[in-house]
Coordinates of C-alpha atoms in Angstrom, one line a residue:
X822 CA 69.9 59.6 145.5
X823 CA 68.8 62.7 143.8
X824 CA 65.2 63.5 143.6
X825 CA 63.0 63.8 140.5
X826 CA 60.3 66.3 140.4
X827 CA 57.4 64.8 138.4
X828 CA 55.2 67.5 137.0
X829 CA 51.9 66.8 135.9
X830 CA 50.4 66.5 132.2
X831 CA 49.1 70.3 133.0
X832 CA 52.4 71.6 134.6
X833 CA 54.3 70.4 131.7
X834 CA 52.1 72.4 129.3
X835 CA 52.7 75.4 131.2
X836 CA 56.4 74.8 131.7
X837 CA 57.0 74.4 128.0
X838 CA 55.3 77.8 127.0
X839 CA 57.9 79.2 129.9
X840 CA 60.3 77.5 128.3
X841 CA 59.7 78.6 124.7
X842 CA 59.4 82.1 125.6
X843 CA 62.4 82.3 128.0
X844 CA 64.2 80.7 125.5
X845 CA 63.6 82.7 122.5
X846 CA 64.3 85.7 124.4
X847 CA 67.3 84.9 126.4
X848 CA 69.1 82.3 124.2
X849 CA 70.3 84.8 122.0
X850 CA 72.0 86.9 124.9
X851 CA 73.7 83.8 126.5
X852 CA 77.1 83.7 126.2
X853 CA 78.8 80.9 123.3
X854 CA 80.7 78.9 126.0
X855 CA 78.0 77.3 127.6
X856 CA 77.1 73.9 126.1
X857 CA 74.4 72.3 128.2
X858 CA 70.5 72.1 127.3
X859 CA 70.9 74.7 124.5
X860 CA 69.6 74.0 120.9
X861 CA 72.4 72.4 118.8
X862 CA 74.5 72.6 121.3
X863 CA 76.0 69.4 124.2
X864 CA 78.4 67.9 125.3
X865 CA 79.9 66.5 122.0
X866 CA 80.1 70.8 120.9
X867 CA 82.0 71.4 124.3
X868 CA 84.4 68.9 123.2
X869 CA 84.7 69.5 119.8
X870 CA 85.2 72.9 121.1
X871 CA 88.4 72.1 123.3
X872 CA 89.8 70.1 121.0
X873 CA 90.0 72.9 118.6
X874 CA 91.2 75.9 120.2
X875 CA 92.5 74.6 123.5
X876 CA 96.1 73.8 121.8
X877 CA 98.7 73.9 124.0
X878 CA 97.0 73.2 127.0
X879 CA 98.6 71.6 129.4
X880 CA 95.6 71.0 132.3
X881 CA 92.5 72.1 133.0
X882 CA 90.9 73.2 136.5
X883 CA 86.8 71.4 136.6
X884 CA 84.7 72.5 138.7
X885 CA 81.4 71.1 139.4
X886 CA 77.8 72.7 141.1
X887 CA 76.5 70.3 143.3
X888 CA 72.9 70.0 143.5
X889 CA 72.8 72.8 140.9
X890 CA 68.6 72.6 140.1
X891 CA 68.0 72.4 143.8
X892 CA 69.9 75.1 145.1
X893 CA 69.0 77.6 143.1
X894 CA 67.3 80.6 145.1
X895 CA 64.2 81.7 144.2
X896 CA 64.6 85.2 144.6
X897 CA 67.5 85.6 143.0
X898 CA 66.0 84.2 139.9
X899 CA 63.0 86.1 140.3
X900 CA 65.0 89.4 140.3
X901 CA 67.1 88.4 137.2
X902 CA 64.4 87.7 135.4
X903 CA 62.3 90.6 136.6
X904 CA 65.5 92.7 135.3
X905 CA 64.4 92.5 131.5
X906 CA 61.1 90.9 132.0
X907 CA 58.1 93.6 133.1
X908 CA 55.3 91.7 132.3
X909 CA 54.1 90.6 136.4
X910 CA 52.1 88.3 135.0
X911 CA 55.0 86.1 133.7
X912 CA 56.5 86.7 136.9
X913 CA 54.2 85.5 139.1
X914 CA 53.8 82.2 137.0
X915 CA 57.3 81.7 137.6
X916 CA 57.2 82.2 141.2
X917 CA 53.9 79.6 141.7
X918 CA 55.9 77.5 139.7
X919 CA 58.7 77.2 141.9
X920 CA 56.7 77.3 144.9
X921 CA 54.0 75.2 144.2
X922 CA 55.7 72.3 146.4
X923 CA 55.6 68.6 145.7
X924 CA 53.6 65.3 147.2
X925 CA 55.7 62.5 148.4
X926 CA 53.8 59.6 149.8
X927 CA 50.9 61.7 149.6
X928 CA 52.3 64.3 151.7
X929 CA 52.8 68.1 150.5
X930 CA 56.4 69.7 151.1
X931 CA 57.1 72.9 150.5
X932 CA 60.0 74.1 148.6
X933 CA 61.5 76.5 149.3
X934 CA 64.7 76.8 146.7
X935 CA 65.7 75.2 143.5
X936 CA 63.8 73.8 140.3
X937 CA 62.3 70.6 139.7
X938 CA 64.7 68.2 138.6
X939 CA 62.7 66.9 136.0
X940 CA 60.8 70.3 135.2
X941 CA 60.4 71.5 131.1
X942 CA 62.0 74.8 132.2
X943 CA 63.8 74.2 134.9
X944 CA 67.3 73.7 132.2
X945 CA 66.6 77.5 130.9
X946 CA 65.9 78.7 134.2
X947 CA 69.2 77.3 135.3
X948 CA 70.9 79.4 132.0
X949 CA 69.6 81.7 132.8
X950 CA 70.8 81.6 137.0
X951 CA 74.3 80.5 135.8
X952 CA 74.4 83.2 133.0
X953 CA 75.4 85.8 135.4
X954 CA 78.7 83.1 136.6
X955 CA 79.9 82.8 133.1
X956 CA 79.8 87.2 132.6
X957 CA 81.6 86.8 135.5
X958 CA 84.3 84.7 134.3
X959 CA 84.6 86.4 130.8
X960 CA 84.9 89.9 132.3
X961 CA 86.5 89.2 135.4
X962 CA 88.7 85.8 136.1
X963 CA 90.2 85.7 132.3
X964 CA 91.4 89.2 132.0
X965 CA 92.5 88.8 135.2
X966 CA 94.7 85.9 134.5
X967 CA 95.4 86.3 131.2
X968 CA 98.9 88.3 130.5
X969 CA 100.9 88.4 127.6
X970 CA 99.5 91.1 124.5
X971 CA 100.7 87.7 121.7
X972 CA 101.1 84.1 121.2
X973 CA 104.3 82.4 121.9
X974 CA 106.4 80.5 119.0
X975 CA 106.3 77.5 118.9
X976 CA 109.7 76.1 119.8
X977 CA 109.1 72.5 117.6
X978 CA 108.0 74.8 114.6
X979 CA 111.3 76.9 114.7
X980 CA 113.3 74.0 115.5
X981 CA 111.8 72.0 112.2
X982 CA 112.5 75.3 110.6
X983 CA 116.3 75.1 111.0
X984 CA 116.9 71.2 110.2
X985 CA 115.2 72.3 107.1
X986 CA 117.5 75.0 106.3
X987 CA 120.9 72.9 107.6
X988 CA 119.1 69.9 105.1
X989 CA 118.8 72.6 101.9
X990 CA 122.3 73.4 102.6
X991 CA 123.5 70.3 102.7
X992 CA 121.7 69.3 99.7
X993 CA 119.7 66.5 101.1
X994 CA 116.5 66.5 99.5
X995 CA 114.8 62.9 100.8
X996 CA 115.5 65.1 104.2
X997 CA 114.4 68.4 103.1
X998 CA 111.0 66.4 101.9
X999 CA 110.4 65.2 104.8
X1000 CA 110.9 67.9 107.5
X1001 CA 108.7 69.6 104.7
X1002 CA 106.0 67.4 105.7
X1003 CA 106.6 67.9 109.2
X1004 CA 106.3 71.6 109.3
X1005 CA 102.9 71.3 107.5
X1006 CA 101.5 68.7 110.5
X1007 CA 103.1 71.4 112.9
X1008 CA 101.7 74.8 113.3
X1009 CA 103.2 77.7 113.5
X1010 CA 102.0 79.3 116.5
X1011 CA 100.0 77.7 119.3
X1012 CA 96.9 79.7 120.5
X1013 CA 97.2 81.1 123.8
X1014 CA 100.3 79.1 124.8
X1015 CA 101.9 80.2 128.5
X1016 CA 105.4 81.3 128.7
X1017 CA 107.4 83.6 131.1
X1018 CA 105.7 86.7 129.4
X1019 CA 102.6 85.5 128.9
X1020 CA 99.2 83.3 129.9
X1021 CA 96.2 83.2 128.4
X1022 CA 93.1 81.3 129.9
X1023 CA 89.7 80.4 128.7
X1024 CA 86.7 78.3 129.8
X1025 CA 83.9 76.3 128.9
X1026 CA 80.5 75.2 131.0
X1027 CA 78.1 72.9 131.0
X1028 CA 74.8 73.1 132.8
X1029 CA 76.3 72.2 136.0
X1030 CA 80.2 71.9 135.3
X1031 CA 82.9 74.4 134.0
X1032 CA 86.6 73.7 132.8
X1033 CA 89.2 76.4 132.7
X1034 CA 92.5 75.6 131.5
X1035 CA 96.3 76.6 132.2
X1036 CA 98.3 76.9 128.3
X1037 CA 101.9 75.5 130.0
X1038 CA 103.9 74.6 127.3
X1039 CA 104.5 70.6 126.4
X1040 CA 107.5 69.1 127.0
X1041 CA 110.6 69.4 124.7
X1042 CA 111.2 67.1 121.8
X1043 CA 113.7 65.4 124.2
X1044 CA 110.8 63.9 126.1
X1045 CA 108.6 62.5 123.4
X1046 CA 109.4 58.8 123.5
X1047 CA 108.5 57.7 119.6
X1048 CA 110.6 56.9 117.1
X1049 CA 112.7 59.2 114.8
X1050 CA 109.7 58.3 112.1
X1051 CA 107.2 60.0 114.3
X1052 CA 105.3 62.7 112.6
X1053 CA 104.9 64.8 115.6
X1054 CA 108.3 64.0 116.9
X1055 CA 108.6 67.3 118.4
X1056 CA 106.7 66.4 121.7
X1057 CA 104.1 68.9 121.4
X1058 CA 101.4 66.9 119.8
X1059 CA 102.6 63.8 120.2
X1060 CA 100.2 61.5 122.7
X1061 CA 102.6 59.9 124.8
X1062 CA 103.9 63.1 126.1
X1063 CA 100.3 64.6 126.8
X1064 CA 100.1 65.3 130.1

């Protein structure tokens, strides 16, 4: 099981005012794709978030930091911190806070790495810790991976677009009125889709977790299993053809 640090009444107090002033100076520096124990911000933002403007993904790649509030290294926060922070005083509440150690059955233990699990600050000082993986993910990993200077078509879009046109021509307006309606549900272009030329990535965090996805493109409308009536008929949004 994973322990839960217990601060006292006193502790708390002073954990908040770290927390408060941490946060109002740093919060505003963070970057927007971390979710986790930041004000109006969760879990139900990250997901709204890949809902939106992951289209055309095709899987993601999780990754999770065990033990993340225990393993952090004191020193390593320290010095981030120390970084934009002068004010030693600050500091060195920090530090006793992270070293002050912890009773269990009335027996002191040191610690030597990591925040309390159930510490005021410890979520901010965690941000804080993991702010320096996500710079490194926005100015490394994605521009690394990410190839292609536009969007690809979208093959369902241009394929709506020419049953439209053979429909016109043919004079068949019930037809023409509804692959209308069709190309309205289906957009144009998909953000960030991969093809031959081109791969885009992005990614998203947690506290503790991070998702980065691949943009494949969805199978063909010859896969999607629904019926000619199907509004997304053209595979690409269509649920039974997700992967």
């Amino acid at each position: 099981m994973r322990p839960l640090g217990l601060p006292t009444w006193s502790d708390k107090l002073v954990g908040e005012v770290v927390r408060l002033l941490a946060e109002a100076y740093y919060e505003p520096t963070f970057s927007d794709r971390p979710h986790g124990f930041r004000p109006r911000r969760g879990c139900h933002t990250a997901l709204r978030e890949v809902d939106q403007t992951w289209t055309g993904t095709a899987w993601f790649i999780e990754g999770d930091i065990a033990d993340c509030f225990g393993s952090l290294d004191h020193q390593v926060l320290l010095s981030i911190l120390g970084e934009k922070i002068h004010d030693q005083r600050f500091l060195r509440l920090v530090r006793n806070m992270l070293g002050a150690g912890y009773l269990e059955d009335w027996k002191w233990g040191a610690t030597l790495s990591g925040a309390p699990q159930g510490g005021v600050a410890s979520p901010i000082l965690s941000n804080i810790y993991l702010h320096r993986l996500d710079e490194f993910v926005e100015t490394v990993l994605i521009p690394e991976y990410t190839r292609g200077d536009r969007r690809a078509r979208n093959p369902a879009y241009l394929e709506m677009q020419n049953l439209l046109a053979k429909a016109r021509r043919r004079g068949d307006r019930a037809q023409a009125r509804m692959l209308r309606q069709q190309k309205v549900a289906c957009r144009a272009r998909i953000r960030m889709i991969r093809d031959i030329e081109g791969c885009a990535t992005s990614a998203t965090r947690t506290i503790i977790s991070w998702v980065l996805p691949d943009q494949n493109p969805r199978p063909s409308r010859s896969s999607c299993a629904c019926p000619s009536s199907c509004v997304m008929n053209s595979g690409w949004n269509c649920p039974r053809t997700r992967p």
